[in-house]
Short mmCIF file of C-alpha atoms in Angstrom, two decimals:
data_model
loop_
_atom_site.label_atom_id
_atom_site.label_comp_id
_atom_site.label_asym_id
_atom_site.label_seq_id
_atom_site.Cartn_x
_atom_site.Cartn_y
_atom_site.Cartn_z
CA GLN A 1 6.50 7.89 -18.89
CA PHE A 2 9.00 6.41 -21.36
CA PRO A 3 8.84 2.94 -19.72
CA ARG A 4 5.08 2.98 -20.42
CA ARG A 5 5.50 3.27 -24.20
CA LEU A 6 6.28 -0.41 -24.83
CA VAL A 7 4.07 -3.46 -24.24
CA ALA A 8 4.06 -6.97 -25.68
CA ASP A 9 2.05 -10.16 -25.88
CA ALA A 10 3.15 -13.61 -27.12
CA GLU A 11 3.19 -12.56 -30.79
CA HIS A 12 3.47 -8.77 -30.95
CA VAL A 13 5.33 -5.77 -29.59
CA TYR A 14 3.52 -2.43 -29.40
CA ALA A 15 5.58 0.75 -29.15
CA THR A 16 5.90 4.36 -30.21
CA LEU A 17 8.81 4.57 -32.63
CA ASN A 18 9.61 8.21 -31.90
CA LEU A 19 8.63 10.85 -29.35
CA ASN A 20 5.31 11.95 -30.90
CA ALA A 21 4.56 8.86 -32.99
CA PRO A 22 1.43 6.74 -32.91
CA VAL A 23 1.62 3.17 -31.61
CA THR A 24 3.06 0.60 -34.04
CA GLN A 25 2.45 -3.14 -33.89
CA LEU A 26 5.59 -5.18 -34.62
CA ASP A 27 6.05 -8.90 -35.13
CA ALA A 28 7.71 -10.11 -31.91
CA VAL A 29 10.02 -12.52 -33.75
CA THR A 30 11.07 -10.57 -36.85
CA GLY A 31 10.51 -6.96 -35.77
CA LYS A 32 8.56 -6.35 -38.99
CA THR A 33 5.99 -3.54 -38.81
CA LEU A 34 2.51 -5.07 -39.07
CA GLN A 35 0.34 -1.99 -38.58
CA THR A 36 0.40 1.55 -37.22
CA TYR A 37 -2.56 2.92 -35.28
CA GLU A 38 -2.74 6.50 -36.60
CA CYS A 39 -5.50 7.45 -34.14
CA THR A 40 -2.93 7.09 -31.32
CA LYS A 41 -0.55 9.83 -32.50
CA GLY A 42 1.15 11.55 -29.54
CA THR A 43 0.90 8.47 -27.30
CA GLU A 44 2.58 8.86 -23.91
CA GLU A 45 1.44 5.59 -22.29
CA ILE A 46 0.20 2.19 -23.52
CA ILE A 47 -1.61 -0.67 -21.80
CA LEU A 48 -2.68 -3.89 -23.54
CA SER A 49 -5.66 -5.55 -21.86
CA ASP A 50 -7.65 -8.44 -23.37
CA GLY A 51 -6.76 -7.42 -26.95
CA LEU A 52 -7.59 -3.77 -26.35
CA LEU A 53 -4.79 -1.19 -26.63
CA LEU A 54 -5.42 1.62 -24.17
CA THR A 55 -3.31 4.68 -24.91
CA VAL A 56 -2.96 8.07 -23.27
CA THR A 57 -2.28 10.67 -25.94
CA GLY A 58 -1.02 14.18 -25.32
CA PRO A 59 -1.51 17.50 -27.05
CA PRO A 60 0.22 18.37 -30.33
CA ARG A 61 3.98 18.74 -30.16
CA THR A 62 3.89 22.56 -30.43
CA GLU A 63 1.78 22.81 -27.27
CA GLN A 64 4.06 20.39 -25.41
CA GLU A 65 7.12 22.39 -26.44
CA LYS A 66 5.61 25.61 -25.01
CA VAL A 67 5.09 23.91 -21.64
CA LEU A 68 8.58 22.41 -21.65
CA ARG A 69 10.20 25.73 -22.57
CA GLY A 70 8.44 27.32 -19.58
CA MET A 71 9.54 24.53 -17.27
CA TYR A 72 13.18 24.78 -18.23
CA ALA A 73 13.48 28.55 -18.50
CA LYS A 74 16.38 30.09 -16.57
CA GLU A 75 14.02 31.48 -13.92
CA ALA A 76 12.50 28.04 -13.31
CA ARG A 77 15.98 26.55 -12.82
CA ALA A 78 17.17 29.21 -10.39
CA PRO A 79 18.32 27.86 -6.98
CA GLY A 80 15.34 27.17 -4.72
CA ASN A 81 12.86 27.02 -7.62
CA ALA A 82 11.47 23.53 -8.18
CA ILE A 83 10.39 22.77 -11.75
CA THR A 84 6.73 21.76 -11.63
CA LEU A 85 3.60 21.42 -13.74
CA LYS A 86 0.07 21.92 -12.45
CA TRP A 87 -2.22 18.89 -12.71
CA SER A 88 -4.77 21.15 -14.42
CA ASP A 89 -2.31 21.45 -17.32
CA TRP A 90 -2.44 17.67 -17.89
CA GLU A 91 -5.40 17.38 -20.31
CA ARG A 92 -5.08 14.13 -22.23
CA THR A 93 -7.16 11.72 -24.33
CA ILE A 94 -7.53 8.02 -23.66
CA VAL A 95 -7.84 6.21 -27.00
CA ALA A 96 -8.95 2.56 -26.97
CA VAL A 97 -8.06 0.53 -30.08
CA ARG A 98 -8.79 -3.09 -30.92
CA ALA A 99 -5.25 -4.40 -31.41
CA GLU A 100 -6.10 -7.01 -34.04
CA SER A 101 -8.27 -4.93 -36.37
CA GLY A 102 -6.87 -1.47 -35.64
CA GLU A 103 -10.41 -0.20 -35.14
CA GLU A 104 -10.83 2.65 -32.64
CA ALA A 105 -13.26 1.46 -29.96
CA TRP A 106 -13.68 4.74 -28.07
CA ARG A 107 -11.93 7.88 -26.87
CA LEU A 108 -12.30 9.99 -23.75
CA SER A 109 -10.83 13.44 -23.13
CA ALA A 110 -10.03 14.17 -19.48
CA THR A 111 -7.29 15.17 -17.12
CA VAL A 112 -5.28 11.93 -16.84
CA LEU A 113 -2.37 12.11 -14.43
CA PRO A 114 0.80 10.41 -15.71
CA ASN A 115 1.31 6.75 -14.76
CA THR A 116 -2.22 6.34 -13.42
CA LEU A 117 -3.80 4.44 -16.32
CA ALA A 118 -4.71 0.88 -15.27
CA ALA A 119 -7.18 -1.79 -16.37
CA ASP A 120 -8.74 -5.05 -15.26
CA GLY A 121 -11.30 -7.38 -16.87
CA SER A 122 -14.14 -4.86 -16.95
CA SER A 123 -12.84 -1.35 -16.30
CA VAL A 124 -10.19 1.24 -17.06
CA TYR A 125 -9.03 3.44 -14.18
CA PHE A 126 -7.14 6.72 -13.91
CA CYS A 127 -6.70 9.68 -11.59
CA ASP A 128 -8.05 13.00 -12.86
CA GLY A 129 -6.15 15.09 -10.32
CA ASN A 130 -9.02 15.07 -7.83
CA SER A 131 -10.52 11.59 -7.83
CA ILE A 132 -10.10 8.09 -9.21
CA VAL A 133 -12.31 7.51 -12.25
CA ALA A 134 -13.50 4.13 -13.55
CA VAL A 135 -14.90 3.71 -17.07
CA GLU A 136 -16.24 0.62 -18.85
CA LYS A 137 -13.39 -1.01 -20.74
CA GLN A 138 -15.38 -1.79 -23.89
CA THR A 139 -17.29 1.52 -24.21
CA GLY A 140 -15.44 4.22 -22.24
CA ARG A 141 -18.64 5.11 -20.35
CA ARG A 142 -18.08 6.39 -16.84
CA ARG A 143 -18.88 3.79 -14.17
CA TRP A 144 -17.93 5.71 -11.03
CA THR A 145 -15.85 8.50 -9.57
CA SER A 146 -14.30 8.18 -6.11
CA ASP A 147 -14.38 10.72 -3.35
CA PRO A 148 -11.46 13.19 -3.63
CA VAL A 149 -8.02 11.65 -3.08
CA ALA A 150 -4.82 13.28 -1.80
CA THR A 151 -2.53 14.36 -4.62
CA CYS A 152 0.31 16.77 -5.22
CA LYS A 153 -1.19 19.93 -6.64
CA GLU A 154 1.86 20.24 -8.87
CA ILE A 155 4.02 17.58 -10.57
CA PRO A 156 7.62 17.86 -9.32
CA THR A 157 10.35 16.65 -11.64
CA GLY A 158 11.45 13.09 -10.99
CA PHE A 159 8.05 12.07 -9.59
CA ALA A 160 4.81 10.56 -10.86
CA PRO A 161 1.77 9.26 -9.01
CA THR A 162 1.02 5.53 -9.08
CA LEU A 163 -2.25 3.67 -9.58
CA VAL A 164 -2.59 -0.12 -9.72
CA VAL A 165 -5.60 -2.45 -9.67
CA VAL A 166 -5.37 -5.99 -8.32
CA GLY A 167 -8.27 -8.33 -7.64
CA GLY A 168 -10.80 -5.53 -7.98
CA THR A 169 -8.99 -3.27 -5.50
CA VAL A 170 -7.61 0.05 -6.74
CA VAL A 171 -4.50 1.33 -4.92
CA TYR A 172 -3.35 4.92 -5.48
CA ALA A 173 -0.36 6.92 -4.22
CA GLY A 174 -0.67 10.55 -5.22
CA GLY A 175 2.40 12.10 -3.74
CA ASP A 176 0.92 14.44 -1.14
CA LYS A 177 3.54 13.26 1.39
CA TYR A 178 6.25 13.51 -1.29
CA GLN A 179 5.30 17.14 -1.93
CA GLN A 180 5.49 17.95 1.81
CA HIS A 181 8.89 16.24 2.01
CA MET A 182 10.25 18.15 -1.02
CA LYS A 183 9.02 21.47 0.42
CA CYS A 184 10.94 20.70 3.64
CA VAL A 185 14.07 19.84 1.64
CA ILE A 186 13.83 23.04 -0.46
CA ASP A 187 13.11 25.14 2.65
CA SER A 188 16.11 23.66 4.46
CA MET A 189 18.36 24.25 1.43
CA THR A 190 17.16 27.85 1.19
CA GLY A 191 17.87 28.34 4.90
CA MET A 192 21.46 27.11 4.44
CA ARG A 193 22.39 30.10 2.27
#
């Protein structure tokens, strides 16, 4: 998700200045810090849409470190063991902030799969691990939830789902075929021993 921690418009750059930092607004020409949006602490992804900063924030650092320690434990790295996270462990908060004033517009706690936050003129979209969810961009109120979509049940390392919206059409690739492919690769590697 590191590539999703930096966005810009004609006058400003918005970025997290360290791993668990809130989003900071910088002058695009001078690099001078203009404001820091404290309500976005722990931001993992940023989108700028029509003057609204949409951020996905994660749990406090101590909770993240527990999960990471489990992922990278010796047992998890043993041959034939893929390092994965369950989607159900991916509780996040979407925080919407008016970029100019720094005022928090709304927040929504939900399971938000990595790299699935997207927006258009009227809505914000994300995958919650089961379905695609659309909320009103200005209020965060739920507009609709899709029928269930195919997704990996676990997040393999080196992979993230993808959601884009173009011309009112939402396109989602959840990795169910990727997961089947990786299982075949791991099974074939295990059989080679």
